[in-house]
Amino acid sequence: VTVVLDTLTSDGQRLVITRGIRRAGTRVGIHVHQHGGHTCVLSGTITDFVEGKPDSVWPTGTCYYMPANTPMSAANLGTEDALLMDTFQLPPGAPVITIVEPSPGR
């Protein structure tokens, strides 16, 4: 993950934008975002697993919302690496992500 922007907005909130790669055949451990966020799929396809919601598939050029305080995981079930850009707005000092499951090794 590369931090593209980490700044304070005019209303005192922290704006964080990151770019990362989800390798083909892998997933992130189950996690939560205390303040929610958005992911845009720049290339590849991501399958998003969010507690209480149907699984969803997001191809290149689409974006999705990650609800606050909701366990979730995202997987690249394809054969091509996926390039992602995440955006978060949160109070200064708040974590962007909290992993609740260690890396699944997939």
Backbone as numpy.savetxt, mean C-alpha at the origin, in Angstrom:
# Nx Ny Nz CAx CAy CAz Cx Cy Cz
11.30 -0.07 -1.13 10.45 1.11 -1.13 11.34 2.35 -1.13
11.00 3.28 -2.00 11.71 4.55 -2.08 10.75 5.67 -1.69
11.17 6.52 -0.76 10.35 7.67 -0.38 10.53 8.75 -1.45
9.44 9.10 -2.09 9.45 10.12 -3.14 9.23 11.50 -2.52
8.36 11.56 -1.50 8.07 12.83 -0.83 7.69 12.54 0.62
8.21 13.33 1.53 7.84 13.27 2.94 7.91 14.70 3.45
6.74 15.35 3.56 6.70 16.77 3.88 5.49 17.08 4.75
5.48 18.26 5.31 4.31 18.72 6.05 3.47 19.61 5.14
2.16 19.43 5.17 1.25 20.25 4.38 0.94 21.54 5.14
0.24 22.45 4.50 -0.06 23.74 5.13 -0.97 23.60 6.35
-1.71 22.48 6.44 -2.57 22.27 7.62 -1.88 21.43 8.70
-0.55 21.21 8.54 0.22 20.53 9.58 0.23 19.02 9.48
-0.42 18.46 8.47 -0.43 17.01 8.27 0.84 16.60 7.51
1.23 15.35 7.70 2.38 14.80 7.00 1.89 14.13 5.72
2.48 14.46 4.60 2.18 13.84 3.32 3.37 12.98 2.93
3.12 11.67 2.74 4.18 10.73 2.38 3.78 10.02 1.10
4.68 10.05 0.12 4.48 9.32 -1.13 5.68 8.40 -1.31
5.39 7.12 -1.54 6.46 6.14 -1.74 6.25 5.40 -3.06
7.34 4.89 -3.59 7.30 4.05 -4.78 7.96 2.72 -4.41
7.33 1.62 -4.81 7.88 0.33 -4.47 7.57 -0.72 -5.52
8.24 -1.83 -5.41 8.04 -2.95 -6.33 7.51 -4.13 -5.53
6.42 -4.71 -6.01 5.91 -5.97 -5.46 6.32 -7.03 -6.48
7.27 -7.86 -6.09 7.80 -8.88 -6.99 6.72 -9.90 -7.35
6.80 -10.43 -8.55 5.85 -11.45 -9.00 5.85 -12.62 -8.02
4.65 -13.09 -7.67 4.50 -14.25 -6.79 4.72 -13.96 -5.32
4.71 -12.67 -4.91 4.91 -12.33 -3.50 3.74 -11.52 -2.97
3.66 -11.42 -1.65 2.67 -10.56 -1.01 3.29 -9.91 0.20
2.71 -8.81 0.61 3.13 -8.12 1.82 2.44 -8.82 3.00
3.07 -8.83 4.16 2.44 -9.38 5.35 1.16 -8.61 5.69
0.29 -9.24 6.42 -0.94 -8.56 6.84 -0.55 -7.33 7.65
-1.22 -6.22 7.36 -0.85 -4.94 7.97 -2.06 -4.03 8.06
-1.88 -2.91 8.75 -2.89 -1.86 8.83 -2.23 -0.52 8.58
-3.05 0.41 8.09 -2.65 1.81 7.95 -3.57 2.59 8.88
-3.02 3.13 9.95 -3.83 3.81 10.96 -4.68 4.93 10.37
-4.19 5.55 9.30 -4.90 6.69 8.72 -5.32 6.45 7.28
-5.27 5.22 6.80 -5.66 4.92 5.43 -4.64 5.43 4.43
-4.92 5.24 3.16 -4.02 5.70 2.11 -4.51 5.22 0.76
-3.75 5.56 -0.27 -4.09 5.19 -1.64 -2.89 4.52 -2.30
-3.16 3.54 -3.14 -2.13 2.91 -3.96 -2.51 3.06 -5.42
-1.55 3.43 -6.25 -1.72 3.45 -7.70 -0.77 2.42 -8.30
-1.30 1.60 -9.19 -0.52 0.55 -9.85 0.05 1.15 -11.13
1.36 1.35 -11.16 2.00 1.97 -12.32 2.33 0.94 -13.39
2.56 -0.31 -12.99 2.74 -1.40 -13.94 2.45 -2.71 -13.22
2.03 -3.72 -13.99 1.68 -5.01 -13.39 0.25 -5.00 -12.87
-0.04 -5.99 -12.04 -1.38 -6.15 -11.47 -1.25 -6.55 -10.00
-2.08 -5.97 -9.15 -2.09 -6.27 -7.72 -3.46 -6.82 -7.32
-3.45 -7.85 -6.50 -4.68 -8.35 -5.89 -4.67 -7.89 -4.45
-5.73 -7.21 -4.05 -5.83 -6.61 -2.72 -6.80 -7.43 -1.87
-6.37 -7.77 -0.68 -7.18 -8.54 0.27 -7.42 -7.65 1.49
-8.66 -7.21 1.68 -9.02 -6.30 2.76 -10.10 -6.96 3.60
-9.85 -7.05 4.90 -10.82 -7.70 5.80 -12.20 -7.07 5.64
-13.22 -7.94 5.46 -14.60 -7.48 5.35 -15.02 -7.04 3.96
-14.10 -7.12 2.98 -14.43 -6.71 1.61 -14.06 -7.84 0.65
-14.73 -7.90 -0.51 -14.34 -8.90 -1.50 -12.92 -8.63 -2.01
-12.18 -9.68 -2.36 -10.86 -9.49 -2.96 -11.03 -8.66 -4.23
-10.04 -7.84 -4.53 -10.14 -6.98 -5.71 -8.83 -7.03 -6.49
-8.93 -6.90 -7.80 -7.78 -6.95 -8.70 -7.61 -5.57 -9.33
-6.38 -5.06 -9.29 -6.08 -3.72 -9.76 -4.97 -3.78 -10.81
-5.31 -3.58 -12.09 -4.30 -3.61 -13.16 -3.59 -2.26 -13.32
-2.61 -2.24 -14.19 -1.86 -1.02 -14.52 -2.82 0.14 -14.78
-2.49 1.29 -14.19 -3.27 2.50 -14.43 -4.44 2.71 -13.50
-4.62 1.82 -12.52 -5.72 1.98 -11.57 -5.17 2.31 -10.19
-6.05 2.87 -9.36 -5.69 3.23 -7.98 -6.79 2.72 -7.07
-6.43 2.45 -5.82 -7.41 2.00 -4.85 -7.12 2.58 -3.48
-8.17 2.62 -2.66 -8.11 3.16 -1.31 -7.82 2.05 -0.32
-6.95 2.31 0.65 -6.67 1.39 1.74 -7.32 1.96 3.00
-8.42 1.37 3.47 -9.15 1.95 4.60 -8.33 1.94 5.89
-8.60 2.91 6.73 -7.89 3.04 8.01 -8.22 1.89 8.95
-7.21 1.48 9.70 -7.35 0.49 10.78 -8.04 -0.80 10.35
-7.78 -1.26 9.15 -8.39 -2.47 8.62 -7.29 -3.43 8.18
-7.24 -4.65 8.72 -6.21 -5.60 8.28 -6.32 -5.87 6.78
-5.16 -5.90 6.13 -5.13 -6.10 4.68 -3.79 -6.68 4.27
-3.76 -7.16 3.04 -2.53 -7.61 2.40 -2.70 -7.38 0.90
-1.61 -7.27 0.19 -1.65 -7.11 -1.26 -0.67 -8.11 -1.85
-1.10 -8.77 -2.93 -0.26 -9.79 -3.56 -0.11 -9.52 -5.05
1.03 -9.91 -5.55 1.25 -9.91 -6.99 1.16 -11.37 -7.43
0.01 -11.76 -7.93 -0.22 -13.14 -8.34 0.20 -13.38 -9.79
0.72 -12.35 -10.44 1.11 -12.44 -11.84 2.54 -12.92 -12.02
3.03 -12.80 -13.24 4.38 -13.23 -13.58 5.32 -12.06 -13.83
4.79 -10.84 -13.73 5.57 -9.62 -13.95 5.57 -8.82 -12.65
6.73 -8.24 -12.31 6.79 -7.38 -11.12 5.82 -6.21 -11.28
5.28 -5.74 -10.16 4.36 -4.61 -10.17 5.05 -3.39 -9.54
4.90 -2.25 -10.18 5.43 -1.00 -9.66 4.26 -0.22 -9.07
4.40 0.20 -7.80 3.31 0.83 -7.06 3.73 2.19 -6.52
2.77 3.09 -6.41 2.99 4.36 -5.74 1.92 4.51 -4.66
2.35 4.70 -3.42 1.44 4.84 -2.28 1.46 6.28 -1.79
0.29 6.77 -1.37 0.15 8.12 -0.83 -0.58 8.05 0.51
-0.01 8.71 1.50 -0.58 8.74 2.85 -0.59 10.16 3.37
-1.67 10.54 4.05 -1.72 11.80 4.77 -2.04 11.44 6.21
-1.16 11.86 7.14 -1.28 11.44 8.52 -0.65 12.48 9.44
-0.94 12.40 10.73 -0.32 13.34 11.67 1.19 13.09 11.75
1.97 14.15 11.99 3.41 13.97 12.17 3.67 12.95 13.29
4.63 12.08 13.06 5.00 11.07 14.05 4.21 9.78 13.97
3.09 9.77 13.25 2.29 8.55 13.12 2.95 7.61 12.12
2.88 6.29 12.35 3.48 5.36 11.40 2.66 5.28 10.11
3.33 5.09 9.00 2.66 4.91 7.72 2.00 3.53 7.66
2.69 2.53 8.18 2.21 1.14 8.14 2.59 0.43 9.42
1.72 -0.48 9.85 2.03 -1.35 10.99 1.81 -2.78 10.53
2.90 -3.54 10.47 2.83 -4.94 10.07 2.33 -5.75 11.26
1.31 -6.57 11.05 0.78 -7.41 12.13 1.09 -8.88 11.89
1.64 -9.21 10.73 2.07 -10.56 10.41 3.48 -10.46 9.86
4.41 -11.23 10.38 5.76 -11.20 9.79 5.71 -11.57 8.32
6.76 -11.24 7.61 6.84 -11.53 6.18 6.47 -12.98 5.90
5.51 -13.22 5.00 5.05 -14.57 4.72 6.05 -15.38 3.89
7.09 -14.74 3.36 8.09 -15.49 2.60 7.60 -15.98 1.26
6.56 -15.37 0.74 6.05 -15.73 -0.57 6.50 -14.74 -1.60
